[in-house]
mmCIF file of C-alpha atoms in Angstrom:
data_model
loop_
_atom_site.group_PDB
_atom_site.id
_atom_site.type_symbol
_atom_site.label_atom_id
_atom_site.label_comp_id
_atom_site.label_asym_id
_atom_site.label_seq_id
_atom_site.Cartn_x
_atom_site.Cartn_y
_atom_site.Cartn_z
ATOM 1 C CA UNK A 167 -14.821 28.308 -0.823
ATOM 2 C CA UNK A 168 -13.680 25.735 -3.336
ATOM 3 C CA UNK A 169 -10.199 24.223 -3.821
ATOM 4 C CA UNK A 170 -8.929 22.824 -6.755
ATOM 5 C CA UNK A 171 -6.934 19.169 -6.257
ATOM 6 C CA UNK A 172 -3.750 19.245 -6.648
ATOM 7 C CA UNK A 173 -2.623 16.733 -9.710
ATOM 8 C CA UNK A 174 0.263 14.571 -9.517
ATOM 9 C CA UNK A 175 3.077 15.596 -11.727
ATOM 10 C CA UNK A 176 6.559 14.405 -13.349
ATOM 11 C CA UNK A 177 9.257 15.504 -12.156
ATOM 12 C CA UNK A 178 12.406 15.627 -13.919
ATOM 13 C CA UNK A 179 15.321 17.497 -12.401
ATOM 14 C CA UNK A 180 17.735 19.349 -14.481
ATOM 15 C CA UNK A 181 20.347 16.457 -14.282
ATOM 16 C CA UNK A 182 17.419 14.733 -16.514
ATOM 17 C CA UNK A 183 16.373 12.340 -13.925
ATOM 18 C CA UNK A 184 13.795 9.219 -14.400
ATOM 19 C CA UNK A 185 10.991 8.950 -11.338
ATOM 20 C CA UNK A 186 9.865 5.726 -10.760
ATOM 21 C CA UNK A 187 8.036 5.376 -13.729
ATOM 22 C CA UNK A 188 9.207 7.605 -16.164
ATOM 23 C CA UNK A 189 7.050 9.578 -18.818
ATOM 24 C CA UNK A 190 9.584 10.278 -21.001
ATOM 25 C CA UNK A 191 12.933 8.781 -21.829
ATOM 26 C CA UNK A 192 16.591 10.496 -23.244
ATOM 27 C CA UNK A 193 18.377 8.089 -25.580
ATOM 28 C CA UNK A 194 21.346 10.618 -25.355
ATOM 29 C CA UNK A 195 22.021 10.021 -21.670
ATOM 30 C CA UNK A 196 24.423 7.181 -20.447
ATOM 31 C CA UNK A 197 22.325 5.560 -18.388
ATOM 32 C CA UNK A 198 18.625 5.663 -19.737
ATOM 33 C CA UNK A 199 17.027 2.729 -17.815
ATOM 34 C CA UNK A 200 16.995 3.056 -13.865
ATOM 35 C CA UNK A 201 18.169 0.701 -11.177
ATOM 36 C CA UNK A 202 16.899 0.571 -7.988
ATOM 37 C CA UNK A 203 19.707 -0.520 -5.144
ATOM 38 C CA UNK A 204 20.086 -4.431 -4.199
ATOM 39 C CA UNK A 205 21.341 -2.558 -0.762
ATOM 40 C CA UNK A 206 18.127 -1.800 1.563
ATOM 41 C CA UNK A 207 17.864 2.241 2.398
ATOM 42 C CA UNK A 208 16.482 3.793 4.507
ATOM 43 C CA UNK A 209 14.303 6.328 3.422
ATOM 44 C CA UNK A 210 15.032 9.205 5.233
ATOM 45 C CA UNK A 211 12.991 11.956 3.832
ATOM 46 C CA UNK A 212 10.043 10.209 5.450
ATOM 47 C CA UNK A 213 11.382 8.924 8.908
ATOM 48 C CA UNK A 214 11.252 10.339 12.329
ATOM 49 C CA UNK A 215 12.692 9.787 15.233
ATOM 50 C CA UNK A 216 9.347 7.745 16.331
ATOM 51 C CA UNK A 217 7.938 5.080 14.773
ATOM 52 C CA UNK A 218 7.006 4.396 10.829
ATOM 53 C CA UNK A 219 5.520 1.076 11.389
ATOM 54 C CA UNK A 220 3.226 0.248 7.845
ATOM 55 C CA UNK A 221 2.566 1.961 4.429
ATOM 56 C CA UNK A 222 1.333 1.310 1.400
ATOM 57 C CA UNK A 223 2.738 3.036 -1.475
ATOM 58 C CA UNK A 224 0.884 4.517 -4.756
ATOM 59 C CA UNK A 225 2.412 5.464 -8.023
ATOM 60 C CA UNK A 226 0.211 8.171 -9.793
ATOM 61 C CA UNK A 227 1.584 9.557 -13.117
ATOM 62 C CA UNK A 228 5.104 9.336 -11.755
ATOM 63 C CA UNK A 229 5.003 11.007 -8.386
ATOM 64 C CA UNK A 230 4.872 8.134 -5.228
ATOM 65 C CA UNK A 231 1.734 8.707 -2.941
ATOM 66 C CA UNK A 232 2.979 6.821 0.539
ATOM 67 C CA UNK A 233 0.075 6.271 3.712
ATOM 68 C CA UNK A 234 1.501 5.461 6.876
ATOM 69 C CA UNK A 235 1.194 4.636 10.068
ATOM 70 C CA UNK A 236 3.002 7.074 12.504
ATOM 71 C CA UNK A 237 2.933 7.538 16.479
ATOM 72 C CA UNK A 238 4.820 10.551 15.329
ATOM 73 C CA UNK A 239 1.721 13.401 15.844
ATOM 74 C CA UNK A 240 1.557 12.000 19.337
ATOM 75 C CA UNK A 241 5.507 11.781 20.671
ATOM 76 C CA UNK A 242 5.180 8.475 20.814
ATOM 77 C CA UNK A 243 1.492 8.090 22.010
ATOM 78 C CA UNK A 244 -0.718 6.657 19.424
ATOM 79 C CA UNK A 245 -0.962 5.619 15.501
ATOM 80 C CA UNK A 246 -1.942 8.105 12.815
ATOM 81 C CA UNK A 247 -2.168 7.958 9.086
ATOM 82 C CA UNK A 248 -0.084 10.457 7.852
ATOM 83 C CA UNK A 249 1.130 11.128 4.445
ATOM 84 C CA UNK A 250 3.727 12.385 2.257
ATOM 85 C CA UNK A 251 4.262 12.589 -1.244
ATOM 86 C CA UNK A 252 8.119 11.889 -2.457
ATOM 87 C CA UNK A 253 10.159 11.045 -6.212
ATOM 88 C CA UNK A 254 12.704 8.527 -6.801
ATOM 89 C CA UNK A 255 14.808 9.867 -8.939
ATOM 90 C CA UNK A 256 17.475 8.071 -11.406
ATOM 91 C CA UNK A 257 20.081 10.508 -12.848
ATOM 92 C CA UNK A 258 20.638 9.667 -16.166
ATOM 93 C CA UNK A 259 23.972 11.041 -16.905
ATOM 94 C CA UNK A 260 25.889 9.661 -13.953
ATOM 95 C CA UNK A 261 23.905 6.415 -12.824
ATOM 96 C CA UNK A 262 23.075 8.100 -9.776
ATOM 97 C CA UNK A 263 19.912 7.012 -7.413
ATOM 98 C CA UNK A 264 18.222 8.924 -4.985
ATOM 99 C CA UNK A 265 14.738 9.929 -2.839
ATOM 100 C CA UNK A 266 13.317 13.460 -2.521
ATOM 101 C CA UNK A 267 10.509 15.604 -1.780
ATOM 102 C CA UNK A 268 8.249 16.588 -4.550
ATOM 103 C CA UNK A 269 9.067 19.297 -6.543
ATOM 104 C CA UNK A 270 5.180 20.408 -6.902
ATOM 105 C CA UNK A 271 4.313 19.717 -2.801
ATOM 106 C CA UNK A 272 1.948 17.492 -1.039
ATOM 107 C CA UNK A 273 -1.509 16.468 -2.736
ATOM 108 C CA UNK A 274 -3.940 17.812 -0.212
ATOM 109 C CA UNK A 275 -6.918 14.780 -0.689
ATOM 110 C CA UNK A 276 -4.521 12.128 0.049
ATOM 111 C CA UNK A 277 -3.443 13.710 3.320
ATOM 112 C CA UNK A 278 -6.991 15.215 4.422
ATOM 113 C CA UNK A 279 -8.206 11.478 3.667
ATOM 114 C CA UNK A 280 -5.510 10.413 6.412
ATOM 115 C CA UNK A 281 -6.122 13.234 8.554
ATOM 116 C CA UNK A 282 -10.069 12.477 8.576
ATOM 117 C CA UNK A 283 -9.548 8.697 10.199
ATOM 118 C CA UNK A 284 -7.690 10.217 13.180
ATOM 119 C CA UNK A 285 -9.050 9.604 16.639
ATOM 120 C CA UNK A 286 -7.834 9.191 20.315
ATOM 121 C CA UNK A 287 -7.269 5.301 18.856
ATOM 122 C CA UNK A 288 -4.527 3.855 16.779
ATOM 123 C CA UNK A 289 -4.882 3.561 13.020
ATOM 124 C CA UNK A 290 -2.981 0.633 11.470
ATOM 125 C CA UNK A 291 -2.589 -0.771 7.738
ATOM 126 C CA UNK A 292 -3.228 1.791 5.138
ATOM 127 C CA UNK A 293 -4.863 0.571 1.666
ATOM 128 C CA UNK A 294 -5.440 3.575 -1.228
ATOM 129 C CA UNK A 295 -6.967 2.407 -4.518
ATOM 130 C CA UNK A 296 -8.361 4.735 -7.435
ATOM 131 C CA UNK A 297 -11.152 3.323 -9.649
ATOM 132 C CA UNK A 298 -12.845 5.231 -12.663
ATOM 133 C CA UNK A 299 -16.726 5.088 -12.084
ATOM 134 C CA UNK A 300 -18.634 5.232 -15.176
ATOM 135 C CA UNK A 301 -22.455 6.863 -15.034
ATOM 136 C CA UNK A 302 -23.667 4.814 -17.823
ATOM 137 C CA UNK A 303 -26.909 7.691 -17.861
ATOM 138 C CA UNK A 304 -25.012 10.590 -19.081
ATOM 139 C CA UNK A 305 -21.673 9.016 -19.634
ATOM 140 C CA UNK A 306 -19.674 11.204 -17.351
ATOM 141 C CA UNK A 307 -17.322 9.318 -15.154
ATOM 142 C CA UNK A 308 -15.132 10.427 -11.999
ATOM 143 C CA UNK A 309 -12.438 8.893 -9.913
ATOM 144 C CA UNK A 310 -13.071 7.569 -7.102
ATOM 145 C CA UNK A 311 -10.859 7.036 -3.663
ATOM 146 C CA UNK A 312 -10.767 4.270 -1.428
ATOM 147 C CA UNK A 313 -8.774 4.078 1.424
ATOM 148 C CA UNK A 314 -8.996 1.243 3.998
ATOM 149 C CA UNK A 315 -7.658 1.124 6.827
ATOM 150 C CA UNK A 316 -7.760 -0.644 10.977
ATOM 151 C CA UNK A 317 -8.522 0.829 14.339
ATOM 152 C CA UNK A 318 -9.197 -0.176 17.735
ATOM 153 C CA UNK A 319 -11.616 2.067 18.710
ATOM 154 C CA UNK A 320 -13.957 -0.713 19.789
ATOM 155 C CA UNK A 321 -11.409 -2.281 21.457
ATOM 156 C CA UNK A 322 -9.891 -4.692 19.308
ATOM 157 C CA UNK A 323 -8.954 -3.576 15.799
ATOM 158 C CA UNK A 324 -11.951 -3.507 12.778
ATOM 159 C CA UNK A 325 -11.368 -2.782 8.810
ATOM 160 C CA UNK A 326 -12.944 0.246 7.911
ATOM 161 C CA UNK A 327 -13.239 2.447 4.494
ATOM 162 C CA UNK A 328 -13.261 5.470 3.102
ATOM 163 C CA UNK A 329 -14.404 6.745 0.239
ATOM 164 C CA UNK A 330 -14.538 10.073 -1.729
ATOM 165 C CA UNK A 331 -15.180 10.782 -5.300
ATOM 166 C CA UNK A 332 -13.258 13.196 -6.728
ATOM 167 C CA UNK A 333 -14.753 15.553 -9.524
ATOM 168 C CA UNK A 334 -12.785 18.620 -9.407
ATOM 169 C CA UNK A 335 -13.078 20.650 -6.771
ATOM 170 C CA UNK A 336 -14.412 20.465 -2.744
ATOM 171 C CA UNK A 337 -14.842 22.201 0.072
ATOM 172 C CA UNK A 338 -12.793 23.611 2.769
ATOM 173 C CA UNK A 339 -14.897 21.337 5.246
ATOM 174 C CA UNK A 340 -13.292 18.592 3.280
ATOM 175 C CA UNK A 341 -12.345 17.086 6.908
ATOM 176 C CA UNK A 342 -15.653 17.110 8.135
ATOM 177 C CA UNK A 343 -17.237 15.059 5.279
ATOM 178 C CA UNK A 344 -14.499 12.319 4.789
ATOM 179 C CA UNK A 345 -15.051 11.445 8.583
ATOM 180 C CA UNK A 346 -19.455 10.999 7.726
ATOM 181 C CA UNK A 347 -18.099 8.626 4.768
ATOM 182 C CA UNK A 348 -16.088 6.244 7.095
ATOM 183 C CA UNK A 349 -18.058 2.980 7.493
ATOM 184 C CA UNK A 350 -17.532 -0.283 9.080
ATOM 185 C CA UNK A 351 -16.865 -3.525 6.811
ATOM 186 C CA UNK A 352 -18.978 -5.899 8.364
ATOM 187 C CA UNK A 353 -16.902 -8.827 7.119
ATOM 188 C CA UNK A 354 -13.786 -7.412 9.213
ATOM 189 C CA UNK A 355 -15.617 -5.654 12.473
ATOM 190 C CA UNK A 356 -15.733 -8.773 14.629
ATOM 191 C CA UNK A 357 -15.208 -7.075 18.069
ATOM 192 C CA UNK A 358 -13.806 -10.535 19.795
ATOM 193 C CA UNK A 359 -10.516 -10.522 17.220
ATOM 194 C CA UNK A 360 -8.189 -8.518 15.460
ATOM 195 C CA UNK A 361 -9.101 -7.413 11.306
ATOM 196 C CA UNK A 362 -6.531 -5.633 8.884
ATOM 197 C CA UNK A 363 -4.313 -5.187 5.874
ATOM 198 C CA UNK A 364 -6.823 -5.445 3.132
ATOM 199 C CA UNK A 365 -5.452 -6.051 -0.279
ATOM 200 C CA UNK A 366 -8.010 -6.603 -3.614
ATOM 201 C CA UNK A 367 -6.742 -9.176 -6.522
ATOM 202 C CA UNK A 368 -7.694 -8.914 -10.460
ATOM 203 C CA UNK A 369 -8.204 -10.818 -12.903
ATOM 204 C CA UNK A 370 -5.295 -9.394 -15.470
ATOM 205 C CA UNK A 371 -2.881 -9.175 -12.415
ATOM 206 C CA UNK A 372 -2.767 -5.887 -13.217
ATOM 207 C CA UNK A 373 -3.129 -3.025 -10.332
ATOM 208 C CA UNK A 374 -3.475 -0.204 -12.365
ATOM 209 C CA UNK A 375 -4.243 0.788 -16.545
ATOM 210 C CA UNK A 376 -1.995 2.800 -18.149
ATOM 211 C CA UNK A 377 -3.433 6.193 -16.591
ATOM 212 C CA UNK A 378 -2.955 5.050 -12.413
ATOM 213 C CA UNK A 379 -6.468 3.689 -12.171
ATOM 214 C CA UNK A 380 -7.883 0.180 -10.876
ATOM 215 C CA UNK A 381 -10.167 -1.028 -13.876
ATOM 216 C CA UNK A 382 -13.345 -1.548 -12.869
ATOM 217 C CA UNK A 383 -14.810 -5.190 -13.405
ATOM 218 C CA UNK A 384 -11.119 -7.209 -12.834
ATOM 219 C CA UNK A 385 -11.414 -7.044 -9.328
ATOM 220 C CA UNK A 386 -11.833 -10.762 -8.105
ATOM 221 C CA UNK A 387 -11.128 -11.254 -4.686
ATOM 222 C CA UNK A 388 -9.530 -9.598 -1.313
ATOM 223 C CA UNK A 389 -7.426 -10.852 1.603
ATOM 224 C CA UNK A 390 -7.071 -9.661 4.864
ATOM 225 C CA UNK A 391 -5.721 -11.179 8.141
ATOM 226 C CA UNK A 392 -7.324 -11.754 11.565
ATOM 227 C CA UNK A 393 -6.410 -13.115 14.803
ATOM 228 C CA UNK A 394 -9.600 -15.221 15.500
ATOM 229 C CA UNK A 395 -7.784 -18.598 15.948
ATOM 230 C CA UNK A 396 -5.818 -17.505 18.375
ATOM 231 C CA UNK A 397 -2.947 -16.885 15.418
ATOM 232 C CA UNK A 398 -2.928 -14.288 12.778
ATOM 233 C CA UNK A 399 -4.104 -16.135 9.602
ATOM 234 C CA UNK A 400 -4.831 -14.905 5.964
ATOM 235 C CA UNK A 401 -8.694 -15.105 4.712
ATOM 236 C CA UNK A 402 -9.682 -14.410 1.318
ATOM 237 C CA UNK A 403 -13.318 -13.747 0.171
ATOM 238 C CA UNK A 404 -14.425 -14.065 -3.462
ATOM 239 C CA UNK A 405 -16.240 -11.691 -5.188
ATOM 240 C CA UNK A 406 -19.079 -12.299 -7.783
ATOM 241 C CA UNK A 407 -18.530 -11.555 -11.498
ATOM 242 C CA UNK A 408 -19.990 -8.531 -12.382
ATOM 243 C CA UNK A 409 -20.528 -7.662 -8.803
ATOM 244 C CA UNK A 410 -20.704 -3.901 -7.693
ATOM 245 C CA UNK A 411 -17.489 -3.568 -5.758
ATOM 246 C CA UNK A 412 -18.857 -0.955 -3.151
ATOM 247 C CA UNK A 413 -22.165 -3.065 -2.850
ATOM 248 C CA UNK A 414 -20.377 -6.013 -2.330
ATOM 249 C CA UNK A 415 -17.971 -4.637 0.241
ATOM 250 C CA UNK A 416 -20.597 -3.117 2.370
ATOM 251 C CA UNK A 417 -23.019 -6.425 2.468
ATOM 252 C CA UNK A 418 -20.214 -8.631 2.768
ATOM 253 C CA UNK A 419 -20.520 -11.190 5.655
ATOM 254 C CA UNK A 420 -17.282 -12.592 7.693
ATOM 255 C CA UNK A 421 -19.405 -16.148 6.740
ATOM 256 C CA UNK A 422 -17.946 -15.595 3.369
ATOM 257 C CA UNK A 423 -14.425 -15.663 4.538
ATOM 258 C CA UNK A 424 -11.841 -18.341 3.895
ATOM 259 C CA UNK A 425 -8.428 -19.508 5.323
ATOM 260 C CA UNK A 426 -5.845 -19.556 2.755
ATOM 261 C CA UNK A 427 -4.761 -22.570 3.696
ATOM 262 C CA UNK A 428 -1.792 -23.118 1.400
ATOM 263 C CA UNK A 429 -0.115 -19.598 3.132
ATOM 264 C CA UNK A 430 -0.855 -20.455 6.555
ATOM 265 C CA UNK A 431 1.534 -22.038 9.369
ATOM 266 C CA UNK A 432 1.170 -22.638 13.396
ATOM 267 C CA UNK A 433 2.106 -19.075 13.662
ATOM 268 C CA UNK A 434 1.329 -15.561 12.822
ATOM 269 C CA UNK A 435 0.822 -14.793 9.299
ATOM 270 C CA UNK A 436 -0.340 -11.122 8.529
ATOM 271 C CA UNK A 437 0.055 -7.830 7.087
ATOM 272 C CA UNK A 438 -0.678 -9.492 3.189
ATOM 273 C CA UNK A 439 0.239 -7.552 0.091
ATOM 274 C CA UNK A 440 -0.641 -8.193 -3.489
ATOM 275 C CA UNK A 441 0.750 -6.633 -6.555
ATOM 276 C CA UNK A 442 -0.187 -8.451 -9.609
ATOM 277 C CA UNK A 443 0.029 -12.028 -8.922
ATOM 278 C CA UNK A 444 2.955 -11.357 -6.128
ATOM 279 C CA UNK A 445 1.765 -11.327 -2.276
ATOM 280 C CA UNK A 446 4.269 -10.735 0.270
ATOM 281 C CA UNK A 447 3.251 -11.553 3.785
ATOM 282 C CA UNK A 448 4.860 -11.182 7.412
ATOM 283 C CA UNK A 449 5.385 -14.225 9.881
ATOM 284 C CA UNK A 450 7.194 -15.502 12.894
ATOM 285 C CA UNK A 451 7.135 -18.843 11.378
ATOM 286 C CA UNK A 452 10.214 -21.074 12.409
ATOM 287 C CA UNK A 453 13.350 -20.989 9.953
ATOM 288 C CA UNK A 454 13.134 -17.303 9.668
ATOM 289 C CA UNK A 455 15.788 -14.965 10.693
ATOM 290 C CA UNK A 456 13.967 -14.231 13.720
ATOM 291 C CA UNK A 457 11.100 -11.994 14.731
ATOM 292 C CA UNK A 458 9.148 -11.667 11.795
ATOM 293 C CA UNK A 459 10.052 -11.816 8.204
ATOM 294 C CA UNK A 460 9.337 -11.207 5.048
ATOM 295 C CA UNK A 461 7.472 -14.278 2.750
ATOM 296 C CA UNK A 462 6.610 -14.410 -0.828
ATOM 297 C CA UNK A 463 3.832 -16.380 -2.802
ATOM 298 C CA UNK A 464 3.050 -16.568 -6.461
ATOM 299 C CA UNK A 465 -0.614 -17.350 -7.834
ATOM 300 C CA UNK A 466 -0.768 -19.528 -10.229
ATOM 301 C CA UNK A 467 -3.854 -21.623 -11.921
ATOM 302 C CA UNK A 468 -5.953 -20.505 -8.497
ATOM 303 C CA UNK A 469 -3.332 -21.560 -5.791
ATOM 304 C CA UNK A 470 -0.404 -19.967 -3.779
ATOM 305 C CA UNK A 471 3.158 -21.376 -4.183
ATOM 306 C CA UNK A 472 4.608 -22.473 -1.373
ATOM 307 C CA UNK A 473 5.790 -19.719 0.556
ATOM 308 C CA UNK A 474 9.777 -18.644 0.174
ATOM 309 C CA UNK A 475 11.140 -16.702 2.643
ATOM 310 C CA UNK A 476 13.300 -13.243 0.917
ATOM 311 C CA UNK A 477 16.243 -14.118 2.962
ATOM 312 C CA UNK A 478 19.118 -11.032 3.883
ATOM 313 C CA UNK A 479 19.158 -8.258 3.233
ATOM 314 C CA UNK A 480 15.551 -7.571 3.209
ATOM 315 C CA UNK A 481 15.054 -10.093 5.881
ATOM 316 C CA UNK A 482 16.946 -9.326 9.913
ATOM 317 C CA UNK A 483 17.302 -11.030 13.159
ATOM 318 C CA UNK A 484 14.522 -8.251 13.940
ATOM 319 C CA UNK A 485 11.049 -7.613 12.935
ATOM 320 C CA UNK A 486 9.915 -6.447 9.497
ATOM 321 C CA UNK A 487 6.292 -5.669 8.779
ATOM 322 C CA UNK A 488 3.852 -4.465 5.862
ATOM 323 C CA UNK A 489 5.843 -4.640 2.564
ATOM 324 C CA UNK A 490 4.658 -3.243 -0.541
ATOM 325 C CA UNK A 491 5.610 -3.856 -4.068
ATOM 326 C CA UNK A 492 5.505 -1.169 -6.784
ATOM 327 C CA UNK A 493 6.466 -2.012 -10.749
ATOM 328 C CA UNK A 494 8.448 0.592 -12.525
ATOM 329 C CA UNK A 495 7.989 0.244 -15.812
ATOM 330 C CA UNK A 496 11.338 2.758 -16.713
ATOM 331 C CA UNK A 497 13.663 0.817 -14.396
ATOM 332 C CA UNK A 498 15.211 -2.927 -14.614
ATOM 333 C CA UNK A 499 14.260 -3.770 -11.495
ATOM 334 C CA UNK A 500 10.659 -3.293 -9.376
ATOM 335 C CA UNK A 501 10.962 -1.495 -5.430
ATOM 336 C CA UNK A 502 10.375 -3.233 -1.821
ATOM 337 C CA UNK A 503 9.093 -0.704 0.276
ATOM 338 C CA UNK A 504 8.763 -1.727 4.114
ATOM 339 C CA UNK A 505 8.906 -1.333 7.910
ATOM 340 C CA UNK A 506 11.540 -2.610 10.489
ATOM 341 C CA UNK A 507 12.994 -2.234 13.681
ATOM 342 C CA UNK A 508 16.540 -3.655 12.719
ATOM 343 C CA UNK A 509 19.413 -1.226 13.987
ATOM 344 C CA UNK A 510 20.586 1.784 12.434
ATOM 345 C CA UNK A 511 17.128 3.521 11.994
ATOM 346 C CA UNK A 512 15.932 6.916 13.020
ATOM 347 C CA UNK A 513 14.303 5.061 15.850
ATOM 348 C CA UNK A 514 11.744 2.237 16.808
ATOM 349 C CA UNK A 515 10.252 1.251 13.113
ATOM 350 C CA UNK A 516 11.499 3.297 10.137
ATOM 351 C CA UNK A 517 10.398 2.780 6.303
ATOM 352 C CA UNK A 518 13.159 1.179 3.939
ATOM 353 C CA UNK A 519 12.823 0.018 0.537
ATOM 354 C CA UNK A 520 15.445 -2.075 -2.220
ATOM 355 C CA UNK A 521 15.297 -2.829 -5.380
ATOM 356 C CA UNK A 522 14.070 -7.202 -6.763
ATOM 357 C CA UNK A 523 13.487 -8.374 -9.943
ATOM 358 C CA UNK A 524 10.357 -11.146 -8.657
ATOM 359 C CA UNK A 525 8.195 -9.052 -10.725
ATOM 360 C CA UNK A 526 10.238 -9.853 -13.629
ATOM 361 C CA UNK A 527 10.401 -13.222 -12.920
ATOM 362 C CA UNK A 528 7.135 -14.239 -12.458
ATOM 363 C CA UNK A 529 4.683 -12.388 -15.171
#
């Protein structure tokens, strides 16, 4: 039997709402450009009353695609991806913000892609990208997914990936053949230390084209974190003009690795995330709040600025972990989406997000 993948849609209410990036705008209505809150939510429609402890969040033609870590499927037990598609929505007439479940349901790939990297071990640090592959043969082309992703299966925890081209339709053993398609990256599988949170740079500083999808030859580099100092670090590894991203990822060696020094402190330093030229970082450095919190870096002419710390509210006397920055285009601001254990939650870690304007600050 074949299924057909579900798309992601728009979804406008009838109070004329924006998603987070609008594809279509009312000049009519009071308040045409959105705002996301300076207040951190919590996002509630995703929460339980176990732990949400790391995400990463995907805009596809206006509908947010959000992989997470969860000890949710187990009571408490171990980590799962799980994950759940949702709409910000801006009403237009009254200035109104708010987060809901998708009109048009969940997109089945993204969550059988979670559901195949389930085992008896914990899953940590979710990474989806879409590229368009080009056969330059016959000129078709295709979407591929990627999602990457830790677990500790061996022990300690190793990057894997995932990947699954998408060209219309697949099977209902879908499960089945995303788990055969899960492969080690040997650059990140060092069994003596920790490996995780892979994020890719570009060239443009620019994490999608106009349609949702990663262009092809911009890719330039990707970052990770591992504990083999003793300390969680950051490591980048450059990739090769021209170089075949999936051939490069696979052959990879962890000799090609390098601290980025300029990020780096005494501490830990993990969980990286890059949007554009933007990465946002967890540590435990001293002159935080306490626990870890939330840094910032801008690249510029090859290096990192000095790291700045976000400060309150984003920042607590607790910890806060894996933050991920989306633009949206149709608002005045950009969204913080994270993980924290600060008080007031659903329980343990919950997801929260707020709006910033860095985005705008730095293009």
């Amino acid at each position: 039997m074949k299924t057909k993948i579900l798309s992601a849609v728009c979804y406008f209410a009838l109070i004329s709402a924006l998603s987070l990036q609008s594809c279509y705008e009312k000049p009519s209505k009071k308040y045409t450009k959105g705002y996301f809150p300076d207040s951190v939510c919590n996002l509630e429609i995703v929460n339980s009353i176990y732990d949400e402890i790391n995400m990463d969040l995907r805009l596809l033609r206006c509908t947010n695609f959000l992989t997470f870590a969860s000890n949710r499927n187990t009571q408490g037990g171990s980590y799962d991806l799980n994950s759940k598609i949702f709409t910000f929505i801006w009403n237009q007439e009254n200035g109104k913000f708010d987060a809901a479940d998708n009109l048009y349901g969940q997109d089945e790939l993204y969550n059988k892609m979670a559901e195949a990297t389930r085992t008896d071990a914990n899953e940590y640090g979710p990474t989806f990208y879409r590229r368009l592959i080009k056969n330059e043969q016959n000129n078709n082309q295709f979407i591929r997914y990627y999602l990457f992703y830790s677990d500790d299966q061996k022990g300690t925890l190793d990057l894997r990936m995932l990947t699954f081209d998408e060209k219309g339709t697949y099977s209902e053993n879908l499960i089945s053949e995303l788990k055969d398609k899960i492969v080690d990256l040997n650059f990140a599988s060092n069994q003596q230390f920790n490996e995780g949170y892979f994020t890719l740079l570009t060239e443009d500083f620019s994490s999608f084209l106009p349609s949702g999808i990663e262009a092809e030859t911009s890719i330039f580099q990707l970052v990770f974190c591992t504990d083999e100092t003793g300390n969680y670090d950051l490591y980048k590894i450059d990739i090769p003009q021209n170089e075949n991203l999936d051939s490069f990822l696979l052959q990879a060696s962890e000799n090609g690795k390098t601290p980025i020094t300029e990020l780096n402190s005494a501490q830990d330093d993990r969980c990286p995330s890059t949007t554009s030229n933007l990465m946002v970082f967890s540590s435990n450095r001293p002159g935080g709040l306490g626990g870890y919190d939330f840094y910032y870096s801008i690249l510029k002419d090859g290096k990192w600025s000095t790291p700045v710390n976000f400060g309150e509210p984003i920042n607590s006397p607790y910890d806060e972990y894996r933050a991920r920055v989306v633009k949206a285009e149709e608002y005045e601001n950009d969204v913080l989406i994270f993980s924290s254990n600060r008080p007031g939650g659903n329980g343990g870690y919950d997801l929260y997000y707020t709006g910033i304007e860095l985005m705008r600050e730095h293009k």
